[in-house]
């Protein structure tokens, strides 16, 4: 048995120098190849402050607790850093993280996630946080389970696998507000380490570091260091008026956040005496008697700093507090305040110097401390133009996401806000989470529903390309909920069709077919033949994936007829090519070849190279079925060459499997082996688990033909490990069947029957009657060799 036509190539996270993990999730075996070096999740590991001071005791205690050389009663795999907002919890754990990385204690890397537990708008659920962490450690979206408990098991199993390979991981979980929010993110082994920060003393079974305010001497040292960093050694105001420096520290509540802000005020006015700032703070305190001491200190510092801002600066910080994402770009901030990018950058830099705004992980991105954001939200109520600012920001996101989606969907050459597909991808990479957050915010605001309806559709192609299927499904479900009954039936139909596509990628085939058929029903109702043709074509793709080839043929044929009536030559070509693939699976390859050829001709005329390449590969599979092996080889070589010229290397890898299959059928086993090894190299570099599983199955067949049975057996077993997360793919059945056939050749009938029965179970689920019949015939033949088998 050979694997069939590999029509659905894809690219997941780049994975190199990995290890293999075998675990069980919801009764499924999942094997993943994972990277040794991890990228931080979500917002990324924060940068360190150059004026960190006064935390030596806690710093050393955390290091001792993570040092594998420490006594067991000193070590802990979970640490909690608890303390007031603004007391420096994030700074402490960031300093510790950089130090342990320098020491090489965590070869697996560091994961960082900010849960925004004290921010109602940005607060992350455990489910969402786990998706981000799993993505950061290289798990393809289609392998991330849907339910929380399965995600937890997968996440912890991966961490344990790293630990077994002496590649411990440090997990930093910032701003947790409750045990329920953080518990799922903690490692369950005794090797990996988690550090959690919270304003509460959470009962998570960890070693607790209660972070108090700084002592007076450390507070003055922070002021001294911050001023010297900003103004140089010549600025000696702190030491020249040491009494007022201590009083300033006291009025700041000895909180690092307030101290940094006051140091920034002094740095901004090099001739201002410390005593002047002390007087201003005292006056601010007198207005805030109703607050607790620490709240008063932070609020007084905010008031003082805010009072020194120009009107435009107040507007920037106030309006940025409306931004739904974790950070904001300079360009988006410029649109918020309705100024040029250059003017916005100057305003943002000024706010960062005042320590009211933080730099993001890359230049040109900015974020607010959650306490500053709450303060800014309060102050912005005093400013005019709030609603207009939000609309400008959301218009910006919609306008740019529309342009980026058009660039990704075009063949190039059109006028666009983005100069290239690469630029559009880069913008989506930076703004994706903000766009998703915008959708969720818009869902709850009647005046913003249009953004929640449109933005998901602009995101869909990008999320497909990046294989972010869970995000795709989530935002599209939000969009559909808004659109149902809202009167915009075309957008509703688009949402249904898009959900059908993402469910197909997540191997939820029955849901996929259901969504597509509902979209088709809407299109028929409104009488729009254009979208009806597109939806029918997508319905056929879902039916084909579910191995309902007759249903697929009917859908594609109707789509082709509509495209022809509409004189849409490219739509007709795609539907014809899909019809041809269905005809091939129905045992009508002669008819299929004619349709493939017509589609190729139309794509060549329109210079749509990617579609031409994909159709050539499909035709190669049909020619193979007809026994026209040399022609099949030529078609597959041409297809893979064209895909490489387009830099679609991941898709080319799947075409190389088809080429290997054609070469094997033609008798060129060495060429077939070279082709499949090249495909495997591609899948390894892209982390394409599904492609790797299919390629290993193909190589096993080649080794079996070469009578290298041990190598064949190893490849079939590894193929099954790779494919085991895709329990409704027929490729898994082929791998079991090929392994059973190999055992039969080696006169091991019991093992042969065992694997063939597993193949039958897969073929039965996939409703592949022909493959099921072949496997059952083999079992019947082998049963004579084991007469007492039950």
mmCIF file of C-alpha atoms in Angstrom, residues 61 124 142 267 287 330 529 540 586 683 691 694 735:
data_model
loop_
_atom_site.group_PDB
_atom_site.id
_atom_site.type_symbol
_atom_site.label_atom_id
_atom_site.label_comp_id
_atom_site.label_asym_id
_atom_site.label_seq_id
_atom_site.Cartn_x
_atom_site.Cartn_y
_atom_site.Cartn_z
ATOM 1 C CA UNK A 61 17.421 33.010 47.766
ATOM 2 C CA UNK A 124 -5.449 35.601 30.217
ATOM 3 C CA UNK A 142 -3.218 21.083 15.016
ATOM 4 C CA UNK A 267 16.648 63.980 35.427
ATOM 5 C CA UNK A 287 -4.689 65.506 48.752
ATOM 6 C CA UNK A 330 4.426 53.922 17.130
ATOM 7 C CA UNK A 529 -23.521 32.717 -7.657
ATOM 8 C CA UNK A 540 -15.852 19.665 -1.893
ATOM 9 C CA UNK A 586 -13.430 7.146 -7.712
ATOM 10 C CA UNK A 683 10.061 18.577 6.942
ATOM 11 C CA UNK A 691 4.800 15.641 6.315
ATOM 12 C CA UNK A 694 4.059 10.572 5.388
ATOM 13 C CA UNK A 735 1.581 2.937 7.844
#
